[in-house]
C-alpha positions as MATLAB code, in Angstrom:
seq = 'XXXXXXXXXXXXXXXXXXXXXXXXXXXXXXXXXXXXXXXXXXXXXXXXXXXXXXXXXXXXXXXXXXXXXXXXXXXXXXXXXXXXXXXXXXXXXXXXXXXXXXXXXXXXXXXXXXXXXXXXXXXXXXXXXXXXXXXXXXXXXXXXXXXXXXXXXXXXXXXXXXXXXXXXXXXXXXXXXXXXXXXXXXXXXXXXXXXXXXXXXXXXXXXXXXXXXXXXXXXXXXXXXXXXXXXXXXXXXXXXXXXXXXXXXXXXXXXXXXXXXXXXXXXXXXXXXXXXXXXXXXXXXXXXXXXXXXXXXXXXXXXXXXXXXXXXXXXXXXXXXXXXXXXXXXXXXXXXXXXXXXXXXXXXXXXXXXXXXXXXXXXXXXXXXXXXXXXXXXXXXXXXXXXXXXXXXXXXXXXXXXXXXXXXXXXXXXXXXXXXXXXXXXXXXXXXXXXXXXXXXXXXXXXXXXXXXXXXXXXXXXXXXXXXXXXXXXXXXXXXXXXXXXXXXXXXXXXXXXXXXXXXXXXXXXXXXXXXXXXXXXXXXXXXXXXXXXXXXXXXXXXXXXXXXXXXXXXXXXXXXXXXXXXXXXXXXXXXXXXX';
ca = [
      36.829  -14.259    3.719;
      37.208  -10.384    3.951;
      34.573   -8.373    3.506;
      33.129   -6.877    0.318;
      31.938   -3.697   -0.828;
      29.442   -3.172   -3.623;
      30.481   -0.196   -5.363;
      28.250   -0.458   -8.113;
      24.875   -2.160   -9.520;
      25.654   -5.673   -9.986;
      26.217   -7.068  -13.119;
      22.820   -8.271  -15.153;
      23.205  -12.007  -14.432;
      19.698  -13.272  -13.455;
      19.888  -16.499  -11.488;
      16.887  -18.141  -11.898;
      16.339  -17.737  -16.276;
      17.616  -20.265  -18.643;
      20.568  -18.798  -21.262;
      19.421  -19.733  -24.827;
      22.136  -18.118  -26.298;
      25.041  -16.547  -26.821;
      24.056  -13.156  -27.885;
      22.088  -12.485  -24.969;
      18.743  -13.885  -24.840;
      16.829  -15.554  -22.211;
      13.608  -17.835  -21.669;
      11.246  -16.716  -19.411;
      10.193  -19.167  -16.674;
       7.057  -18.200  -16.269;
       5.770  -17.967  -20.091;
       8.579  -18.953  -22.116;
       8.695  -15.937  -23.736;
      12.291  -14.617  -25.322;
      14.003  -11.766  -23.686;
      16.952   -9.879  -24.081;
      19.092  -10.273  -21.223;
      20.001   -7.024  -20.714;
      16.259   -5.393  -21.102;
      15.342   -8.301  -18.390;
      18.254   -6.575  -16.305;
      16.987   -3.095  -16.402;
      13.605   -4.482  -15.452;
      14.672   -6.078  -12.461;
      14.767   -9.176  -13.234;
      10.706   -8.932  -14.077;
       9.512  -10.482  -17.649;
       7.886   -7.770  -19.171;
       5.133  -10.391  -21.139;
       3.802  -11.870  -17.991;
       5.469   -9.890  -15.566;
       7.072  -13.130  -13.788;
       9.798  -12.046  -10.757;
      13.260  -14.048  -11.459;
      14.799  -15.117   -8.631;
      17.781  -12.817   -7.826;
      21.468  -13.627   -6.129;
      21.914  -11.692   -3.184;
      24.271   -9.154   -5.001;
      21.292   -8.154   -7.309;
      18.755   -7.638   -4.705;
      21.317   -5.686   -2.537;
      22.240   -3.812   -5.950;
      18.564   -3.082   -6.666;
      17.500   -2.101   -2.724;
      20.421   -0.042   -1.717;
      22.131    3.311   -2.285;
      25.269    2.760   -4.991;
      28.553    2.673   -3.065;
      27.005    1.718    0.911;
      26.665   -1.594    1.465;
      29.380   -3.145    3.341;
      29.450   -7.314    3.595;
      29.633   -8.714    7.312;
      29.273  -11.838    6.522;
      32.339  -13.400    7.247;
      32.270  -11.492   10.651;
      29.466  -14.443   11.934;
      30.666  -17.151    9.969;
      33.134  -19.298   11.503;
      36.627  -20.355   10.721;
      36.496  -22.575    6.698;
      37.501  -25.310    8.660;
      34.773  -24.934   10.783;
      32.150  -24.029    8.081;
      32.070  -26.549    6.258;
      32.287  -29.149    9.287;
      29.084  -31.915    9.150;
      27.843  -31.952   12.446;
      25.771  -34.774   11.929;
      28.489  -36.718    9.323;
      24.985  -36.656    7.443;
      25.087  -38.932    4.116;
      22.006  -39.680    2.157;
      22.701  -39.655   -1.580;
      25.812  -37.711   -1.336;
      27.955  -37.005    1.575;
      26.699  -33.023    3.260;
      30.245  -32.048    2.617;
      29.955  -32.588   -1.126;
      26.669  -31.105   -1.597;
      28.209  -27.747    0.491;
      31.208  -27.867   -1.679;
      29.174  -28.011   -4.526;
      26.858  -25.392   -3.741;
      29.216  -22.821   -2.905;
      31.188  -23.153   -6.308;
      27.686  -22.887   -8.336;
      26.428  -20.052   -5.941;
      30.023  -18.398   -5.991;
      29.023  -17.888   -1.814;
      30.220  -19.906    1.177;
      26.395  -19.918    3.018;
      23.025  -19.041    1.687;
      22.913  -15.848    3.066;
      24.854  -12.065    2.396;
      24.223   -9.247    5.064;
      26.250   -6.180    6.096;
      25.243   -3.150    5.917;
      24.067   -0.418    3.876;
      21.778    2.780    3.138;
      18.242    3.367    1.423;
      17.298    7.002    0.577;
      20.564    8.359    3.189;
      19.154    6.099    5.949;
      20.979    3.340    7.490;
      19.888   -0.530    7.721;
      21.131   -3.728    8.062;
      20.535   -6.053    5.635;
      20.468   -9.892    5.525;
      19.306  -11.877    2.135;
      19.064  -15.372    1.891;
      20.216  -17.328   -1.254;
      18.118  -19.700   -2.745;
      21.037  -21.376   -5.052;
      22.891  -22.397   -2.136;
      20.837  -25.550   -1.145;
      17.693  -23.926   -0.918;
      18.380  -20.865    0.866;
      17.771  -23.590    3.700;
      18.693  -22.523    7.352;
      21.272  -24.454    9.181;
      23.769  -22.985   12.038;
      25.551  -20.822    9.483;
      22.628  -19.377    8.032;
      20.915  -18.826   11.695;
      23.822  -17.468   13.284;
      24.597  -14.822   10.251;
      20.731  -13.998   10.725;
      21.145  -13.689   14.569;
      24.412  -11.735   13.626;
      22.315   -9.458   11.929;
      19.804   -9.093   14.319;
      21.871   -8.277   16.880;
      23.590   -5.606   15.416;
      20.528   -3.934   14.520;
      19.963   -3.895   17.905;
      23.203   -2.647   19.206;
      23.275    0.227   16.830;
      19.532    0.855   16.620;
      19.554    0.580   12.940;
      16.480   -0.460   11.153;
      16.867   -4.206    9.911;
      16.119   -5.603    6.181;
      15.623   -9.213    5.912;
      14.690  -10.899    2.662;
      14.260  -14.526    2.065;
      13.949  -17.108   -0.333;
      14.346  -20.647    1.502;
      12.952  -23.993    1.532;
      13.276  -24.068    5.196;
      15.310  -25.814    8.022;
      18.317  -27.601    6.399;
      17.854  -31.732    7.082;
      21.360  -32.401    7.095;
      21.929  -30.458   10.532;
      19.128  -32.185   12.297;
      17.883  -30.593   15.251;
      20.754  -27.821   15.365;
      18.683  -26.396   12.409;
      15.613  -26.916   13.721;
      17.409  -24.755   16.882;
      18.056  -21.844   14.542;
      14.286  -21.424   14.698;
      14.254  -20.348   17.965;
      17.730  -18.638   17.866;
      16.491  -16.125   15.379;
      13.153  -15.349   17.037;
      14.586  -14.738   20.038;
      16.790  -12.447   18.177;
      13.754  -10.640   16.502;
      12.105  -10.614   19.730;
      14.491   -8.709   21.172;
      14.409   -5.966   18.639;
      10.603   -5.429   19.149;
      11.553   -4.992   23.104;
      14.297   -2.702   22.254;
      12.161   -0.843   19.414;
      14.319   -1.318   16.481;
      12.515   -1.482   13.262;
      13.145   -4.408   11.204;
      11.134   -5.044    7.779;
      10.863   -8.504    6.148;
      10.704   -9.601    2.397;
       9.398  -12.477    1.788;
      11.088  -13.356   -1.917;
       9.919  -16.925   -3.550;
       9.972  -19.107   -2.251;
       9.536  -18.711    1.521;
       8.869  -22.053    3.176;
       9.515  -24.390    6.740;
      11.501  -23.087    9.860;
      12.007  -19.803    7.700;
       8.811  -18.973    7.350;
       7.631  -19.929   10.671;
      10.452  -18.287   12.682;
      12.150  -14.947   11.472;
      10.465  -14.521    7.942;
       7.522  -13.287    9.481;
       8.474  -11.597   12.742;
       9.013   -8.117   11.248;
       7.182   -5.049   12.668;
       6.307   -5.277    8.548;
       5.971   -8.087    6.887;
       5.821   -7.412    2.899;
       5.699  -10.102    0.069;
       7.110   -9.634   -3.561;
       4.775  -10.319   -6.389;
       4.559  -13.997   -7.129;
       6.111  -15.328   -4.302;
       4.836  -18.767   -3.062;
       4.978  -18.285    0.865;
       3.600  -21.105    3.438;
       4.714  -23.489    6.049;
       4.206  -26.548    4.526;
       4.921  -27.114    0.749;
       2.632  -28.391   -1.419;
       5.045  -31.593   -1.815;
       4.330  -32.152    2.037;
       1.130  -31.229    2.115;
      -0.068  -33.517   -0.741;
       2.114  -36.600    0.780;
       0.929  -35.670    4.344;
      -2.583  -35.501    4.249;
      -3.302  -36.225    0.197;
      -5.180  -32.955    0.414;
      -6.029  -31.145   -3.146;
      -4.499  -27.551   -2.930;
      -6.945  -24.989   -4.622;
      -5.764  -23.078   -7.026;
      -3.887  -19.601   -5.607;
      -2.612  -21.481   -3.027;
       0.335  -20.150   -0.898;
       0.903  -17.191   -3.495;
       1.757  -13.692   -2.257;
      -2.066  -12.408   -3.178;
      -3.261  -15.957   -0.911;
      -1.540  -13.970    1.995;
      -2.691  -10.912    1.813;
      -6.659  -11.894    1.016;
      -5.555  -13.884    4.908;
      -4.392  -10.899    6.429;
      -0.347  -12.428    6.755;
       1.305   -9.577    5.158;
       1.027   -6.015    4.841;
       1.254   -5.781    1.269;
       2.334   -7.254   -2.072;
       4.654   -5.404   -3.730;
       6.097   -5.677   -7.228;
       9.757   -5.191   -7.246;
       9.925   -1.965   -8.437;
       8.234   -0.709   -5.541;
       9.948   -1.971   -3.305;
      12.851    0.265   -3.022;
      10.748    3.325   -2.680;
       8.184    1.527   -0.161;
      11.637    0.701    1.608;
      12.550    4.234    1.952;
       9.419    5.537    2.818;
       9.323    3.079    5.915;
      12.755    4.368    6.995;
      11.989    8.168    6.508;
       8.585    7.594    8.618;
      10.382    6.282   11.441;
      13.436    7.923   11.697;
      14.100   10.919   14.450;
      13.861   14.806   13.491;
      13.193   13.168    9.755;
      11.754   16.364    7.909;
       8.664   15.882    5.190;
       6.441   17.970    3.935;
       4.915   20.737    5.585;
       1.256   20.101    6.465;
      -1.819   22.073    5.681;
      -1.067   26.412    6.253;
      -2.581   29.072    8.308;
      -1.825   27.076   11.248;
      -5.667   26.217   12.280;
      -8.111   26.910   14.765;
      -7.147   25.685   18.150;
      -9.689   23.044   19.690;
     -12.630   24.447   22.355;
     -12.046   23.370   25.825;
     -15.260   25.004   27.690;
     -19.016   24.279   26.542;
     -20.102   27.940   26.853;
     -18.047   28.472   23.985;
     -19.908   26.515   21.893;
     -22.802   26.818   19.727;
     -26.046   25.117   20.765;
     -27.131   22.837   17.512;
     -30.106   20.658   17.684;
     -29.011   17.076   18.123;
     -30.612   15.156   15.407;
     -29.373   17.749   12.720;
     -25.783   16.998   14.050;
     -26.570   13.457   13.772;
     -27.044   14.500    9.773;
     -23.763   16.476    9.632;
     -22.115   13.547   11.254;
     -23.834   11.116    8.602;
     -22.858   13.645    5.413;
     -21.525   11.121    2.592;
     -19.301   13.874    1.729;
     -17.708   14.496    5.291;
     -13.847   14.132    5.259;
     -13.128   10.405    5.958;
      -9.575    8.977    7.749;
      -7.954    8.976    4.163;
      -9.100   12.201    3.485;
      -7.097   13.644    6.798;
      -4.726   11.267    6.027;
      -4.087   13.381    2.459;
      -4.172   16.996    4.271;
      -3.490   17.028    7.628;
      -0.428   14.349    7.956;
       2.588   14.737    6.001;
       3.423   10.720    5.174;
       1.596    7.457    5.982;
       2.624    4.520    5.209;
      -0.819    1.979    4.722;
      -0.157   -1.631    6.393;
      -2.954   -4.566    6.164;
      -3.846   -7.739    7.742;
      -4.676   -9.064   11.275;
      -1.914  -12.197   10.818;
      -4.953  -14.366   11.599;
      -7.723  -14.487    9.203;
      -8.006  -11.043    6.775;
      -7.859   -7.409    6.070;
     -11.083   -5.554    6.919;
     -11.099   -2.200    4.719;
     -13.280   -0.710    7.244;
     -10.004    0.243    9.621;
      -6.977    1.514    8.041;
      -3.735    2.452    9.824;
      -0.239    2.125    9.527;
       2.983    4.413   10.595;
       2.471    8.465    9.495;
       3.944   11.756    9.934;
       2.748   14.783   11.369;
       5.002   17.870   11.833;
       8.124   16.229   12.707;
       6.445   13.277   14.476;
       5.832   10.147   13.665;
       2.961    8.508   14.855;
       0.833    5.288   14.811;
      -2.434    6.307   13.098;
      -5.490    3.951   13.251;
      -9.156    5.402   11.286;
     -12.286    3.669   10.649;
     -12.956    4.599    6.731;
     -16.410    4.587    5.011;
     -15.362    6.402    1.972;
     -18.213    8.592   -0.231;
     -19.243    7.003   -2.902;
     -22.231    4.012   -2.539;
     -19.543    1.515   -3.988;
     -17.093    2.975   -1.841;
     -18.930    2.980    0.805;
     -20.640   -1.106    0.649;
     -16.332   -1.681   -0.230;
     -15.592   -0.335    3.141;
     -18.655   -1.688    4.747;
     -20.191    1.490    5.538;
     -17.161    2.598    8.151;
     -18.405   -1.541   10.329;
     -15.393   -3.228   11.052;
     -15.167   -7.135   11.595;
     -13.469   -8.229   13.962;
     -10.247   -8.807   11.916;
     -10.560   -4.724   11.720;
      -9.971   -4.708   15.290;
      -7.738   -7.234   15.468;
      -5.091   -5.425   13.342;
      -6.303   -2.414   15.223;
      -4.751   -4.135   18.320;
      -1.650   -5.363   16.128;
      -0.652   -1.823   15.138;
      -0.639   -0.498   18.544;
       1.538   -3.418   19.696;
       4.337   -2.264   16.870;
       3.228    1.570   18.569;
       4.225    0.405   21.726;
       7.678   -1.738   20.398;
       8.864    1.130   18.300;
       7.339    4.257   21.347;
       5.445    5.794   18.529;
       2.135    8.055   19.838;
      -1.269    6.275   18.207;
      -3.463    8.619   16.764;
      -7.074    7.166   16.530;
      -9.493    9.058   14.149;
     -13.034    7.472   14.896;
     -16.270    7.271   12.179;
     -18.328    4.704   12.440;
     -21.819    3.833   12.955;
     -20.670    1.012   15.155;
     -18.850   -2.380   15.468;
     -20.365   -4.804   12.485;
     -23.058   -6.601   13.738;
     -23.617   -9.734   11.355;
     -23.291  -13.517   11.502;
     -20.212  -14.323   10.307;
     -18.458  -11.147   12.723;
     -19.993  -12.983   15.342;
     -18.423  -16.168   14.669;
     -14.950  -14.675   14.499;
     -15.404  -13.497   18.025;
     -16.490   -9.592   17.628;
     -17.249   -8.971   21.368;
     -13.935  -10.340   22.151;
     -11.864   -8.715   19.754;
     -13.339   -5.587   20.608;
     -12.726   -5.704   23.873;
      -8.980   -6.726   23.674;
      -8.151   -3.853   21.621;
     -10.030   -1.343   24.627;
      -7.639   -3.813   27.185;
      -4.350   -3.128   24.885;
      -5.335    0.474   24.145;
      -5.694    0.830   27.887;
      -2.079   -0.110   28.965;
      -0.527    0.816   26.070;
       3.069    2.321   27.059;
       2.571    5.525   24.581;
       0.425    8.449   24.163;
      -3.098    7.745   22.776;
      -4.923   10.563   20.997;
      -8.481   10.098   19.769;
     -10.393   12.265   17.441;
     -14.290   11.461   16.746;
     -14.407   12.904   13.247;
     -18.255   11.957   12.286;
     -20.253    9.133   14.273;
     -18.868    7.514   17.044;
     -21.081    4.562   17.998;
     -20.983    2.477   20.666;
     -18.421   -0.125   21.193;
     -16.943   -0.215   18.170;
     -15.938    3.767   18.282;
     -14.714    3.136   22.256;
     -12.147    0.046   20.823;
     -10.313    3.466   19.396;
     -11.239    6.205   21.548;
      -9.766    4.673   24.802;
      -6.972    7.384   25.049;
      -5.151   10.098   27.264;
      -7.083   12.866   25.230;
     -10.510   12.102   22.992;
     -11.513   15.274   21.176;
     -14.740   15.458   18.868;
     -15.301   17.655   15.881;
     -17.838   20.075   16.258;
     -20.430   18.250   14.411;
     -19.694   14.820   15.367;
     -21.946   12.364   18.116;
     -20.916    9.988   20.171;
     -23.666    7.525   21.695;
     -23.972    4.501   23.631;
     -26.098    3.202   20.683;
     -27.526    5.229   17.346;
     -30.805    7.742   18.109;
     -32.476    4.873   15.716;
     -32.131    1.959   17.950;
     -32.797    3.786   21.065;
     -36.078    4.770   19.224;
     -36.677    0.958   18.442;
     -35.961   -0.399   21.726;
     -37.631    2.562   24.212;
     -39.790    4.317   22.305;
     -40.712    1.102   20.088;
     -40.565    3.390   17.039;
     -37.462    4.141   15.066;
     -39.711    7.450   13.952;
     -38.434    8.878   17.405;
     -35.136    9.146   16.292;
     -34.844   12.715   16.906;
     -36.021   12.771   20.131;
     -33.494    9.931   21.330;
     -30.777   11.875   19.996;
     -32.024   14.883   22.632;
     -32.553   12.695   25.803;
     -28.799   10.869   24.619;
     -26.762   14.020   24.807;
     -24.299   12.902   22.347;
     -23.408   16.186   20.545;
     -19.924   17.808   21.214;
     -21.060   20.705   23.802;
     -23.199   18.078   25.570;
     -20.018   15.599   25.999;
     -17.061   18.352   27.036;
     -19.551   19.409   29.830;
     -20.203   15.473   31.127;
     -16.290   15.385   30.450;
     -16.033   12.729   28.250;
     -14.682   14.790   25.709;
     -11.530   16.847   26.388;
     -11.843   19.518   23.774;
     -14.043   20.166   20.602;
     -12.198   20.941   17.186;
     -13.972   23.244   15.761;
     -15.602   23.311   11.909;
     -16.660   25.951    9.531;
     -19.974   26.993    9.170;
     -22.250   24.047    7.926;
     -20.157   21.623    8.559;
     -16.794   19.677    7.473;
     -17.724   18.874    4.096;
     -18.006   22.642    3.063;
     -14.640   23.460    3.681;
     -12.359   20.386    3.906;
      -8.831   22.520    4.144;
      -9.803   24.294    6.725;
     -11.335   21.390    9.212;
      -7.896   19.174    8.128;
      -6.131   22.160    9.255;
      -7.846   22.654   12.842;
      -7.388   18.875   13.319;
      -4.055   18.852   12.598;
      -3.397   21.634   14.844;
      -5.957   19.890   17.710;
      -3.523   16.212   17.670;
      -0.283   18.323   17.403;
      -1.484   20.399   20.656;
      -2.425   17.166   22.571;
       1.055   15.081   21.277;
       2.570   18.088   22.843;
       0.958   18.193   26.250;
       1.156   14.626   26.701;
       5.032   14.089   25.437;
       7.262   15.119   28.216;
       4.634   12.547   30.904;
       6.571    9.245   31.826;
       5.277    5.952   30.618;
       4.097    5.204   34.267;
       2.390    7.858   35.327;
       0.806    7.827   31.442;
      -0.808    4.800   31.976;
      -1.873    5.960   35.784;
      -3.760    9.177   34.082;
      -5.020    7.211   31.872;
      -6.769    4.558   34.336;
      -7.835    7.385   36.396;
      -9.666    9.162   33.489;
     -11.964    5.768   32.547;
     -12.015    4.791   36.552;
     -13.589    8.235   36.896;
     -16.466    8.025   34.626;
     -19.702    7.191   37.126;
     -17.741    8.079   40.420;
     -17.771   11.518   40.615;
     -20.380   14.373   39.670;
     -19.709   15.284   35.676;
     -17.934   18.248   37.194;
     -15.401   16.519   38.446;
     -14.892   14.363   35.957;
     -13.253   16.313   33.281;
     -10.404   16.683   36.313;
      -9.748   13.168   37.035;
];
């Protein structure tokens, strides 16, 4: 089979609604509702009553995802010989011979697998694409299907082109036996390989996403996304119900069932998905241009003490605490240029109180990581007050693996009054979280830059300020444990708050002189929240400066610095320290 080009949209023939007539008019699957076929086109293939998501033939998601005129069909380039294809390794016969059933579903799918890719553009940028058919038995994966994945895969990885999969599969195909079930680890392996060689690749999971699909490629993306509707799991419900006669609740295995679980990174309807598409690309790609950041270039950060000005420590402690004190999203808004938000810890949830994902700032991209407590009291009890769970941390520790894949810097911006302390953070393992992410964060392969933008407390600050370079703004603390609970537990009166925060030496003068701070990024008068432009503007200035200084240092001696700095801490005379 040569190759194809798609020179233009696709044609609007949905695959997955029921023709009630002639003139044009379709049922809605999902509420039965009459549409015109051609409206139902223009939408995407989403009912505009109950805003179900048709399935979609290959051709119309690669019509709807990519620039008109790019994409370029390889499949035939990993599929072997016909004679070959359509070979049954297993002369597999059940109610129908396997030949039959793939003669049959390549006439009604019009394809010769269940699964297009070649390659294309989004926005000017180039990708490969691979999407799975779901009219060709099942989208199911059997040698043809894995090796056109692997294909794929590998050619992302040869070119160093960003990599689009999208799926819509039942799972391993039955009728190849264990050479499917092989495809499994074929095309993790193959995904594997472009985390080591830090190639994005980007995953849409389309329903329905199910079996050795799910649990093998689907969901090995540096970002994992799910389209609105889909019904994603490992087991079906079939299985599940004639496996263990369990009763599935209802929401089960949706898209919105993942994302309350922390498996994906968002749920996107399908007319967001293009743009979110293109935003991912333009993040991530080299000497990428965006917007130009906040002017008059900023302040740069205070290196010596003496240059700053004595405040008393307990009113700094209010600064810090100022419900109207820039947050992470705030900086996020006007100090970077892009960011791109991505959720979940793949394990158990999304905790609000951390947000990160991939950004911009001047022409670099970065890996930025922020507690957020928000301003507002509902805000604020939403986000948990800036006291992240230990899912928070866990995805903390997530992003700055895809950091390390992809050699993007992490920028950490640090507020919170301290790790979460309650029952149920405890049972998910808090301590233990928290203390991977300071192990990851401390051999992490890629510059770290930390910024304490309000409280840092404790241990659940440190899990983001272990970095080459931690800088403070001018009114922030950093403590081993809030002036409150010092109070409590030494003076055995929270009253002598004030006083702890004196004997703690947490303010920003106090910590560049005992060199745990490297520089102090400096606020206008009365703090942050009076003039928000201008602190995003020093800040942004303060991380570029850093990203600079530590850019041209070799992975190896990175990570040496970097052990030396924390190794320091206790050896030497505070002096001394600030040299290490």
């Amino acid at each position: 089979m040569a190759s194809r080009r798609l020179s233009a949209p696709a044609p609007g023939k949905l695959s997955s609604v029921s023709a009630d007539d002639a003139a044009g008019w379709v049922s809605c699957p999902g509420c039965r509702t009459l549409l015109y076929r051609k409206r139902l086109a223009r939408d995407l293939g989403v009912c505009a009553e109950c805003g179900h998501h048709t399935r979609l033939s290959p051709w119309e998601r690669i019509a709807q995802l990519v620039d008109v005129g790019t994409f370029v069909e390889r499949t035939a380039d990993a599929l072997p010989p016909t004679a070959d294809r359509h070979r049954d390794p297993l002369g597999f016969h059940d109610q129908q011979p396997y030949r039959e059933r793939l003669a049959a579903a390549g006439r009604e799918s019009g394809e010769p697998e269940a699964v297009v890719f070649g390659t294309a553009e989004v926005g000017g940028f180039p990708l490969v694409v691979a999407v799975l058919d779901f009219r060709f038995l099942g989208g199911s994966m059997g040698t043809a299907v894995g090796e056109c994945v692997t294909a794929a895969a590998e050619r992302a990885r040869r070119t160093r082109t960003p990599l689009l999969l999208v799926t819509s599969s039942g799972g391993a195909r039955m009728q190849e036996g264990c050479l499917s079930l092989m495809q499994m680890a074929k095309t993790a392996q193959a995904m594997a390989r472009l985390r080591e060689d830090g190639v994005l690749s980007v995953c849409l999971l389309a329903d329905p996403t199910f079996g050795g699909v799910s649990a093998s490629f689907a969901t090995l993306g540096h970002v994992v996304l799910a389209e609105a509707g889909a019904l994603v799991g490992f087991a079906g419900p079939r299985v599940i119900s004639e496996t263990v006669g369990q009763e599935l609740p209802a929401g089960f295995q949706t898209a919105g069932f993942l994302a309350d679980h922390g498996m994906v990174d968002a749920v996107v309807p399908r007319a967001e998905v293009r743009p979110l598409v293109r935003r991912l690309l333009r993040i991530h790609a080299p000497g990428a241009r965006t917007r130009s950041g906040p002017g008059g270039g900023g302040a740069p950060p205070i290196r010596r003490a003496a240059a700053l000005t004595t405040a008393d420590p307990w009113e700094t402690v209010r600064r810090a605490r100022d419900a109207d004190r820039p947050s992470t999203a705030d900086y996020l808004a006007t100090a970077f240029d892009e960011f791109c938000e991505l959720r979940g810890d793949r394990c158990f949830g999304d905790d609000p109180a951390v947000i990160g994902g991939p950004a911009r700032i001047g022409d670099r991209p970065v890996m930025l990581i922020g507690h957020q407590k928000g301003h507002t009291t509902s805000e604020r009890v939403d986000r948990n007050f800036g006291m992240a769970h230990p899912e928070g941390y866990r995805k903390a520790r997530r992003l700055m693996e895809y950091a390390a894949s992809l050699r993007l810097p992490v920028v950490c911006l640090v507020d919170t009054p301290g790790a979460y302390p309650g029952i149920e953070a405890e049972e998910r393992g808090q301590a233990t979280a928290i203390a991977e992410c300071i192990a990851r964060a401390s051999t992490l392969p890629v510059p770290i830059v930390s910024v304490i933008t309000g409280e840092g407390g404790s241990g659940g600050a440190l899990a983001l300020a272990t970095a080459d370079r931690v800088l403070m703004l001018e009114n922030g603390f950093y403590s081993v444990i809030s002036p409150e609970g010092c109070a409590a537990i030494l003076w055995r009166s929270a009253d002598a708050a004030p006083e702890a925060a004196r004997a703690l030496r947490i303010t920003a003068p106090e910590l560049l002189d005992l060199g745990i701070v490297d520089a102090v990024v400096p606020e206008p008068a009365g703090g942050a929240q009076l003039a928000p432009d201008v602190a995003a503007a020093n800040l942004r200035r303060a991380v570029l400066d850093q990203l600079d200084e530590l850019a041209g240092i070799p992975a190896r001696e990175l990570l040496s610095l970097r052990y030396r700095r924390f190794r320091s801490f206790g050896e030497r005379r505070a002096s001394e320290v600030r040299s290490a």
